[in-house]
PDB file of C-alpha atoms and ligand atoms in Angstrom:
ATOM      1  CA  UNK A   1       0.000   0.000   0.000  1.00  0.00           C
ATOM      2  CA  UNK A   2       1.280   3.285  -1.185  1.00  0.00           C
ATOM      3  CA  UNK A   3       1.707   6.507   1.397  1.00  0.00           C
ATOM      4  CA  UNK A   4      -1.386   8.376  -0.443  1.00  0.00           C
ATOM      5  CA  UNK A   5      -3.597   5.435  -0.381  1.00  0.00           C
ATOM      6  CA  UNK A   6      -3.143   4.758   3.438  1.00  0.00           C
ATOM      7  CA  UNK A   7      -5.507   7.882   4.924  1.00  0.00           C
ATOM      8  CA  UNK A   8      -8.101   9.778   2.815  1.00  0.00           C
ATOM      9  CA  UNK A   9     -10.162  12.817   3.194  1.00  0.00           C
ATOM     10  CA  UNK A  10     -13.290  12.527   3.600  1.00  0.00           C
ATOM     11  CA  UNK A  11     -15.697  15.481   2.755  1.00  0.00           C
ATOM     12  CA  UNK A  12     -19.033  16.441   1.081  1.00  0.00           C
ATOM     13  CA  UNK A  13     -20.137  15.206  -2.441  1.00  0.00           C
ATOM     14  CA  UNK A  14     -19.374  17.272  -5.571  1.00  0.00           C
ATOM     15  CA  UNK A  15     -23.230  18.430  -5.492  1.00  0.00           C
ATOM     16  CA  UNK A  16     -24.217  20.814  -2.933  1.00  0.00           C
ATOM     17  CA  UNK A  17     -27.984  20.397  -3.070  1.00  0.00           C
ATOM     18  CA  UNK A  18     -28.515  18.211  -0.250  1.00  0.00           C
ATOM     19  CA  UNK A  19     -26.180  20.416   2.057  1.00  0.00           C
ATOM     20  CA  UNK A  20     -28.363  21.404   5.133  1.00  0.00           C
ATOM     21  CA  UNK A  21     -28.175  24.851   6.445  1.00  0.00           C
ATOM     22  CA  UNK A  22     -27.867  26.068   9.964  1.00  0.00           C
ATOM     23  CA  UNK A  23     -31.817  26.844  11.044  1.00  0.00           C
ATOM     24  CA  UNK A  24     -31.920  30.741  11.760  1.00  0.00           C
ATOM     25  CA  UNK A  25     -31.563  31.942  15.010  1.00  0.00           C
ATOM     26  CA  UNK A  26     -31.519  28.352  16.168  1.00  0.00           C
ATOM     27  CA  UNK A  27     -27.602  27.963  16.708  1.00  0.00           C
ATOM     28  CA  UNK A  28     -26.139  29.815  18.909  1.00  0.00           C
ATOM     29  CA  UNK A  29     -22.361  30.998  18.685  1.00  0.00           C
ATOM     30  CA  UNK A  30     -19.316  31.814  21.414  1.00  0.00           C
ATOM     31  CA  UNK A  31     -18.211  35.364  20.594  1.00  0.00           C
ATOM     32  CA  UNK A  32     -14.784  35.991  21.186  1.00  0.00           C
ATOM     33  CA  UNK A  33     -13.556  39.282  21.288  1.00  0.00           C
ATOM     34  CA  UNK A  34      -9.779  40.359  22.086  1.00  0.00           C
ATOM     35  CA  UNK A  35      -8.840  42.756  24.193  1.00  0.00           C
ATOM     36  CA  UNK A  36      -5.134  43.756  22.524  1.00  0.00           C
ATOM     37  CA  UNK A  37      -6.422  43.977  18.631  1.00  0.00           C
ATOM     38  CA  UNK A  38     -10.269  44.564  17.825  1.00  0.00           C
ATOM     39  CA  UNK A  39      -9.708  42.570  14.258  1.00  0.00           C
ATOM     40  CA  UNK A  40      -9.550  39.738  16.409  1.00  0.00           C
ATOM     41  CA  UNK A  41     -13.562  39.187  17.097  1.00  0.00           C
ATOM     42  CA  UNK A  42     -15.039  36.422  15.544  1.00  0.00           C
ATOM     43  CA  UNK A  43     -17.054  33.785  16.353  1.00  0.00           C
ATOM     44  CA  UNK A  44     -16.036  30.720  18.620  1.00  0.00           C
ATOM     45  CA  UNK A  45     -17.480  27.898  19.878  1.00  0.00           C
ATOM     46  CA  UNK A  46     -21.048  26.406  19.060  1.00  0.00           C
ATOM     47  CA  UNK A  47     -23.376  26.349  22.304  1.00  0.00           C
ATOM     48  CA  UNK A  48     -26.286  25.354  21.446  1.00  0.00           C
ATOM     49  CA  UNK A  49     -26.949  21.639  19.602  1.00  0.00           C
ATOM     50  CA  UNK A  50     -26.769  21.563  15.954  1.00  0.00           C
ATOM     51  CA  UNK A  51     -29.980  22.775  14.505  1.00  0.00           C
ATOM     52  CA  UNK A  52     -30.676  22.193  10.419  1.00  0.00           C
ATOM     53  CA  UNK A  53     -32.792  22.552   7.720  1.00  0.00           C
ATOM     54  CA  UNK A  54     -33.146  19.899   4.871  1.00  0.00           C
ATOM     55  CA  UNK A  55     -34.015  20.702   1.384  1.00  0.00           C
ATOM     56  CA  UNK A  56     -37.007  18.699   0.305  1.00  0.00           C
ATOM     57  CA  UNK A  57     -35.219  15.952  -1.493  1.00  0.00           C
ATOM     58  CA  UNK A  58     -34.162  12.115  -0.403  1.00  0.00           C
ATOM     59  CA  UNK A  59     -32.109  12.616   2.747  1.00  0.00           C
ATOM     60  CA  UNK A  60     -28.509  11.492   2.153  1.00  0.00           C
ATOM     61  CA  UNK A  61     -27.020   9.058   4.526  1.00  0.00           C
ATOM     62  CA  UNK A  62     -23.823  11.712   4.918  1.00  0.00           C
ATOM     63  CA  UNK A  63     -25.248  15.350   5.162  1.00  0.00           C
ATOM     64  CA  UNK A  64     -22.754  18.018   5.376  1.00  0.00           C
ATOM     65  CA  UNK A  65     -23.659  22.018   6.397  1.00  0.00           C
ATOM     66  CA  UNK A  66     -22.340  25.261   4.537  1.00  0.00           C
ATOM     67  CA  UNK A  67     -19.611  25.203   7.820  1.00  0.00           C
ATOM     68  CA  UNK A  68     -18.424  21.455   6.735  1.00  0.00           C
ATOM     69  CA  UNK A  69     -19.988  19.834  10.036  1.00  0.00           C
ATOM     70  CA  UNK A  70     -20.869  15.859   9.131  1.00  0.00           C
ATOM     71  CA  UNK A  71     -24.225  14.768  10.257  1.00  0.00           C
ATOM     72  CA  UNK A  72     -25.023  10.766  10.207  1.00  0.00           C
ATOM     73  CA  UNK A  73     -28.346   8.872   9.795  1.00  0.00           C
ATOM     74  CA  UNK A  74     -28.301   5.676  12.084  1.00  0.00           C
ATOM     75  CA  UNK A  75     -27.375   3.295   9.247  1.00  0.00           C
ATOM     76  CA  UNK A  76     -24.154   5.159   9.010  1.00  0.00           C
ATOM     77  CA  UNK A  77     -23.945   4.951  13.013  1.00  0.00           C
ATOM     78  CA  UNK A  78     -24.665   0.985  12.432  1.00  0.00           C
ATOM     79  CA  UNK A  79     -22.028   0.708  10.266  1.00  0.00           C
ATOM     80  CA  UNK A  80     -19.218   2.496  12.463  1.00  0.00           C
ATOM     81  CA  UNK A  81     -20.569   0.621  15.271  1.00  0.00           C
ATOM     82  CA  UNK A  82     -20.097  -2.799  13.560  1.00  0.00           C
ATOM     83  CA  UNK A  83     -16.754  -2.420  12.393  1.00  0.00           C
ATOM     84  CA  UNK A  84     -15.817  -0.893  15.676  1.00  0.00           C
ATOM     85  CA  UNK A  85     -14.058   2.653  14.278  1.00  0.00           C
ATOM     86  CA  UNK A  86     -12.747   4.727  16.352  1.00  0.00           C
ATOM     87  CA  UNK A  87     -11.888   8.356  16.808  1.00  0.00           C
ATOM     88  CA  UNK A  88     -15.121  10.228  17.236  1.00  0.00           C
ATOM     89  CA  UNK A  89     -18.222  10.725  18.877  1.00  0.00           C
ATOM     90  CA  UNK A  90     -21.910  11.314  17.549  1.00  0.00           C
ATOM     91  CA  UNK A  91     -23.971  14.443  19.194  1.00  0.00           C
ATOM     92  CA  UNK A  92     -27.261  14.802  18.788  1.00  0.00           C
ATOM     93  CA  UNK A  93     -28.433  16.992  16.058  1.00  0.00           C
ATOM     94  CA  UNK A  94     -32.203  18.056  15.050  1.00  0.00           C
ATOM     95  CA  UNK A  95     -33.280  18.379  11.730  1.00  0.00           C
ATOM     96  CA  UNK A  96     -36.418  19.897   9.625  1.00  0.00           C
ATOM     97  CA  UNK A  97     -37.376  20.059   6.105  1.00  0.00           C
ATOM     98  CA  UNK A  98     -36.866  23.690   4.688  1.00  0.00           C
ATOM     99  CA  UNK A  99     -40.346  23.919   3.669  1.00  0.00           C
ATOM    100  CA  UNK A 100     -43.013  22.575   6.021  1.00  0.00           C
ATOM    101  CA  UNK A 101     -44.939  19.293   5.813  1.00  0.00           C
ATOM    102  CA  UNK A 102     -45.637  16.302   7.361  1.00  0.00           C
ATOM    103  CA  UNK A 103     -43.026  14.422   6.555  1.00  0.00           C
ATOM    104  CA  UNK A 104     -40.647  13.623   9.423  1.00  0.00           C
ATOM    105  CA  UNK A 105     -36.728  14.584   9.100  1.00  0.00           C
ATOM    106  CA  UNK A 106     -34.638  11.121   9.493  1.00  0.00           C
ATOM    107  CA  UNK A 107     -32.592  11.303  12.666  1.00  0.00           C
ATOM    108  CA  UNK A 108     -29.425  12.622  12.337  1.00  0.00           C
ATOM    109  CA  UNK A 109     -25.943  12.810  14.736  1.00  0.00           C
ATOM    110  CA  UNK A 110     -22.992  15.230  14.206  1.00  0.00           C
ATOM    111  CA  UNK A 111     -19.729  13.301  14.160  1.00  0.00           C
ATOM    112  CA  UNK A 112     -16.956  15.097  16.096  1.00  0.00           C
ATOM    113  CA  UNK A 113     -13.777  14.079  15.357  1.00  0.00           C
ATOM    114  CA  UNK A 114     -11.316  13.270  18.366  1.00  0.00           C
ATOM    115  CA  UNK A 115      -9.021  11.333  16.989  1.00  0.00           C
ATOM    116  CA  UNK A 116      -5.376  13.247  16.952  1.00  0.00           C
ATOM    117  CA  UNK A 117      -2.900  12.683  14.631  1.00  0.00           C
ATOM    118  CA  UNK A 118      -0.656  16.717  16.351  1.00  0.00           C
ATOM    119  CA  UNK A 119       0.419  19.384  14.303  1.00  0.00           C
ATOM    120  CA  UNK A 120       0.929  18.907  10.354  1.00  0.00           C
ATOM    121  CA  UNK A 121       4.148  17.900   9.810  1.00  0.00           C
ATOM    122  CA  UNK A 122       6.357  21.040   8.629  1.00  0.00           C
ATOM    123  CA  UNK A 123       7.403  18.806   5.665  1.00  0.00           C
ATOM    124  CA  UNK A 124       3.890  20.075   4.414  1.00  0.00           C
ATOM    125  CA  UNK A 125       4.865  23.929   4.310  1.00  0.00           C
ATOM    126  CA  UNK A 126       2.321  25.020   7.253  1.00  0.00           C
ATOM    127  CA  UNK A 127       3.923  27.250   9.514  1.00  0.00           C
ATOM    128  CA  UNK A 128       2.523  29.331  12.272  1.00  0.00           C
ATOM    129  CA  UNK A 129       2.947  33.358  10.993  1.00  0.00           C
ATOM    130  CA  UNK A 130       1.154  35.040  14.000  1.00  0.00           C
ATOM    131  CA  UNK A 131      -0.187  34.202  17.365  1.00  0.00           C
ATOM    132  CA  UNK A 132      -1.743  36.599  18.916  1.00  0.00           C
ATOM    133  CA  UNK A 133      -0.518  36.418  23.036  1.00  0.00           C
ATOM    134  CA  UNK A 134      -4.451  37.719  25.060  1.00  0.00           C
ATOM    135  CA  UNK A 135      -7.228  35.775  22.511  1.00  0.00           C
ATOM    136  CA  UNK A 136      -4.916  33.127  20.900  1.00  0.00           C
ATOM    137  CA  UNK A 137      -6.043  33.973  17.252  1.00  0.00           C
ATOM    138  CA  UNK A 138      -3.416  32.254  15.367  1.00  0.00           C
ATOM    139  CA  UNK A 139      -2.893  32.019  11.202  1.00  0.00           C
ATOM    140  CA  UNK A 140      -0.852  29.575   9.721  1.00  0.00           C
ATOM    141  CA  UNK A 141       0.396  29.362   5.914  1.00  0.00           C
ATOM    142  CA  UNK A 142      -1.083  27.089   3.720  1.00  0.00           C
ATOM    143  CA  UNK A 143      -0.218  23.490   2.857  1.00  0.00           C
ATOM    144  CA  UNK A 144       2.006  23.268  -0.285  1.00  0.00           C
ATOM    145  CA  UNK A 145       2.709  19.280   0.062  1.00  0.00           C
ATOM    146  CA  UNK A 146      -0.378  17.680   1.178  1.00  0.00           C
ATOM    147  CA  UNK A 147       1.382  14.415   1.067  1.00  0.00           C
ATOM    148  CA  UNK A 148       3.372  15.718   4.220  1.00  0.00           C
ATOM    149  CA  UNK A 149       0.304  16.399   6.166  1.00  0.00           C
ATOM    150  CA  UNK A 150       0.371  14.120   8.332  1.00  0.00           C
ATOM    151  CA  UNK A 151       3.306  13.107  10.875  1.00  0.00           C
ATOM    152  CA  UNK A 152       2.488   9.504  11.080  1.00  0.00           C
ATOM    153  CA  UNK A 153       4.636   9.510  14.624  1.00  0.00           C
ATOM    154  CA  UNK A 154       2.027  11.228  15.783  1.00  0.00           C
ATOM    155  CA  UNK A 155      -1.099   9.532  14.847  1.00  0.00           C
ATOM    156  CA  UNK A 156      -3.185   8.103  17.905  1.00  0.00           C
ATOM    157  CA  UNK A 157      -4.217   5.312  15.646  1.00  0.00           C
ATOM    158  CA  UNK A 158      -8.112   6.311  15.109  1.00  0.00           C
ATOM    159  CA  UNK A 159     -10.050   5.450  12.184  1.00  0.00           C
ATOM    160  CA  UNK A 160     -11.134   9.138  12.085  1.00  0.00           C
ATOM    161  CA  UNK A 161      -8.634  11.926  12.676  1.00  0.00           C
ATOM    162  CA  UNK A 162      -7.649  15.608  12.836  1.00  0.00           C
ATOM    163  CA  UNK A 163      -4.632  17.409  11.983  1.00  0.00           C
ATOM    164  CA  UNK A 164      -3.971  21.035  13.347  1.00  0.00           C
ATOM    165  CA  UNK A 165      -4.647  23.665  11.791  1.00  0.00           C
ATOM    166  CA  UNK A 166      -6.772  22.015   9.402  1.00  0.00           C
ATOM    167  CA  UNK A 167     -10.363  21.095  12.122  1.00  0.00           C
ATOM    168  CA  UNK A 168     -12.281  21.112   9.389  1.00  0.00           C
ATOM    169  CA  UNK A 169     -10.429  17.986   7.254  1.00  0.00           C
ATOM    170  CA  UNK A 170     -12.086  14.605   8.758  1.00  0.00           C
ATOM    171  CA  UNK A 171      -9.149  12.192   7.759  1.00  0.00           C
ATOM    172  CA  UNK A 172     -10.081   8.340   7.821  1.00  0.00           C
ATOM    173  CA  UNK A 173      -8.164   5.782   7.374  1.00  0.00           C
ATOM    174  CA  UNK A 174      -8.028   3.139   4.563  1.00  0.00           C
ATOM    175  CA  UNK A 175     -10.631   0.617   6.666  1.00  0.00           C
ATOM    176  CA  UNK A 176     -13.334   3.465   6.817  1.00  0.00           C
ATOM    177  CA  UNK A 177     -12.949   4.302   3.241  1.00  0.00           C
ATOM    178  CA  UNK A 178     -13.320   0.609   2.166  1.00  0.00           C
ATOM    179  CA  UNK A 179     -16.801   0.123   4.433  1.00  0.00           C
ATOM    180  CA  UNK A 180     -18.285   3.309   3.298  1.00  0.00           C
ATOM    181  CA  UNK A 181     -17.699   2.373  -0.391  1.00  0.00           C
ATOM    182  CA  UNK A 182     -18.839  -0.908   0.147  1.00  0.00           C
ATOM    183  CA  UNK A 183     -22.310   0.449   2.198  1.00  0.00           C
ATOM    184  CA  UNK A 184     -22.754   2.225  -0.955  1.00  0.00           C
ATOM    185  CA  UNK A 185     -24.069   4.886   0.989  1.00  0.00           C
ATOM    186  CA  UNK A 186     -24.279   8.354  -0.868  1.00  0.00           C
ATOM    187  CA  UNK A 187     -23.720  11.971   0.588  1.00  0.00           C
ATOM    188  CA  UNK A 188     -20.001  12.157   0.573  1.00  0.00           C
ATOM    189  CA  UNK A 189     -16.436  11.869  -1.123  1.00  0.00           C
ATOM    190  CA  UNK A 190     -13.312  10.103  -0.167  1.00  0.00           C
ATOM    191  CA  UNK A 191     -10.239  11.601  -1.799  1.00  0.00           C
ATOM    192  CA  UNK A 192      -6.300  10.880  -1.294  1.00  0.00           C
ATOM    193  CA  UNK A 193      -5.088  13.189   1.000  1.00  0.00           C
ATOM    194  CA  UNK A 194      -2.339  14.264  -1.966  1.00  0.00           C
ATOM    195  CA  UNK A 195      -5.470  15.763  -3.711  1.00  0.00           C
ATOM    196  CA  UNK A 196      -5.811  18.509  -0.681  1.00  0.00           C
ATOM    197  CA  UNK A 197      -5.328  21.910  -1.965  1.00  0.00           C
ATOM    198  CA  UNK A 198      -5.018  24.861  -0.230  1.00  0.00           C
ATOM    199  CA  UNK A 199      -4.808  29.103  -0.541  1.00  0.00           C
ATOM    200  CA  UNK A 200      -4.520  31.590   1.640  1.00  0.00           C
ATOM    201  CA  UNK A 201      -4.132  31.460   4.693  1.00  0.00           C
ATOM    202  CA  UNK A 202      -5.460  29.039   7.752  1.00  0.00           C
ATOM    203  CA  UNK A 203      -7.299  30.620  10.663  1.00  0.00           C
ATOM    204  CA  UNK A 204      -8.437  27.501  12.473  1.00  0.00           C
ATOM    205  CA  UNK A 205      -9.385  28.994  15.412  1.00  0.00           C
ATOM    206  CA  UNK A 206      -8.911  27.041  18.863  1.00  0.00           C
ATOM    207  CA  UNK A 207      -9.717  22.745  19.534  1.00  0.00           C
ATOM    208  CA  UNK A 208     -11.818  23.611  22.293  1.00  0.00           C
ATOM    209  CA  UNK A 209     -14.165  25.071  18.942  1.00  0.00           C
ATOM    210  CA  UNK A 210     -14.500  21.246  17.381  1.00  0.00           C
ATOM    211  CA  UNK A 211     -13.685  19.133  20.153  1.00  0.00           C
ATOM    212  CA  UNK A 212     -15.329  17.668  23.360  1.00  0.00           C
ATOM    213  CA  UNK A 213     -13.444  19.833  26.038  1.00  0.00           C
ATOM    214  CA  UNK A 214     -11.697  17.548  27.798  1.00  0.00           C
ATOM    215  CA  UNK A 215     -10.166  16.188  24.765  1.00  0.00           C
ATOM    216  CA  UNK A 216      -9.300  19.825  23.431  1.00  0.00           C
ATOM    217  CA  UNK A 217      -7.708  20.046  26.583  1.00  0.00           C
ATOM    218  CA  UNK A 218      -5.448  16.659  27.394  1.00  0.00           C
ATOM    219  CA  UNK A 219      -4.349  17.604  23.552  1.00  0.00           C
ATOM    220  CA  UNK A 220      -4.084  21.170  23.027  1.00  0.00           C
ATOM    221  CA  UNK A 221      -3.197  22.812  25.947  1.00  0.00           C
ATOM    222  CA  UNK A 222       0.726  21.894  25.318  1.00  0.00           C
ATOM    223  CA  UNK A 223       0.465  23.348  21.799  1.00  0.00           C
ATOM    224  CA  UNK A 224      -0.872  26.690  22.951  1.00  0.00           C
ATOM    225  CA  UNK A 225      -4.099  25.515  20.768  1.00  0.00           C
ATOM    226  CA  UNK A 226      -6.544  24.962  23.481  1.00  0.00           C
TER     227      UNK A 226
HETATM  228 ZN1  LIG B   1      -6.197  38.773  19.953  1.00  0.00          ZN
END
């Protein structure tokens, strides 16, 4: 098995029109603010559960939001379960159709990652460029090898992972992409992770954003990411 074949990305299907949207007014948002630089506000953490609207249409299996969080109808859950796959946990999510009717929404979970695989390896070209010392905004430069992504030494060995800065990249490895092709399941895309492209810059914001808080902490607080 080849380097590029061994972990994948996995990420929302080429068409966007089953991609649910955030109900108005029904998810509510951290707001950081900074008391050193004013640029600095922005939005943190989610507090409230993850609240979407579906567009009339068969439901997916995978269903992915404008902001890239991965929602899960139980056969997915099943499927994780059976195989035993590790590296995330499922929070409850609530759904409705965009435009009323009887028909009831399928029940969905958000996956969070929490599987770890530490900082991208510099090997990739991501280095930090700023920091800032009060709110802990931080950018990083983008990837320019995405085959050096990922420092294997630092892998936790879970089926589902995260590399920092990139908390929006659900990596998998090579036993997740071979059951969800073989569930035949629609609502998402696997690709090599030497297909990653990125521009610009990366403002990832802090772990304690996209992960349980306990985990954010055991894993972040070291790396001044927490
Ligand atoms: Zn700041």
């Amino acid at each position: 098995m080849g380097r590029t074949n061994q972990f994948w990305h996995l990420t929302y299907p080429e068409s966007t029109s089953g991609q649910a949207q955030w109900l108005r007014g029904a998810v509510e948002l951290e707001s950081v603010t900074c008391s050193l630089t004013p640029d600095h506000q922005r939005a943190g953490k989610r507090l409230s559960t993850l609240t979407v609207t579906l567009p009339n249409r068969p439901v997916d299996e995978i269903v992915w939001t404008w902001y890239s969080e991965c929602l899960i109808q139980e056969s997915v859950v099943r499927l994780f379960e059976s195989h035993g796959f590790t590296g995330y946990e499922l929070q409850p999510a609530q759904a409705v159709y965009r435009h009323a009717g009887n028909r009831r929404p399928p029940v969905l979970r958000e996956l969070l990652v929490t599987g770890w695989s530490g900082m991208a390896a510099p090997e990739s070209g991501i280095r930090l460029l700023q920091r800032c010392p009060v709110c802990r905004h931080a950018v990083y430069s983008c990837f320019a090898v995405a085959d050096n992504l990922i420092d294997k030494s630092k892998w936790d060995g879970s089926d589902f992972f995260m590399v920092w800065p990139l908390p929006n990249f659900i990596f998998v490895t090579d036993r997740v992409c071979q059951a969800l092709r073989t569930a035949g399941f629609r609502g998402f895309r696997l690709m090599p992770v030497s297909s990653l492209r990125c521009e610009g810059t990366l403002t990832p914001g802090r772990l304690s954003y996209v992960m349980p808080e306990d985990r954010a902490r055991r894993l972040g607080e070291a790396l001044g990411i927490f």
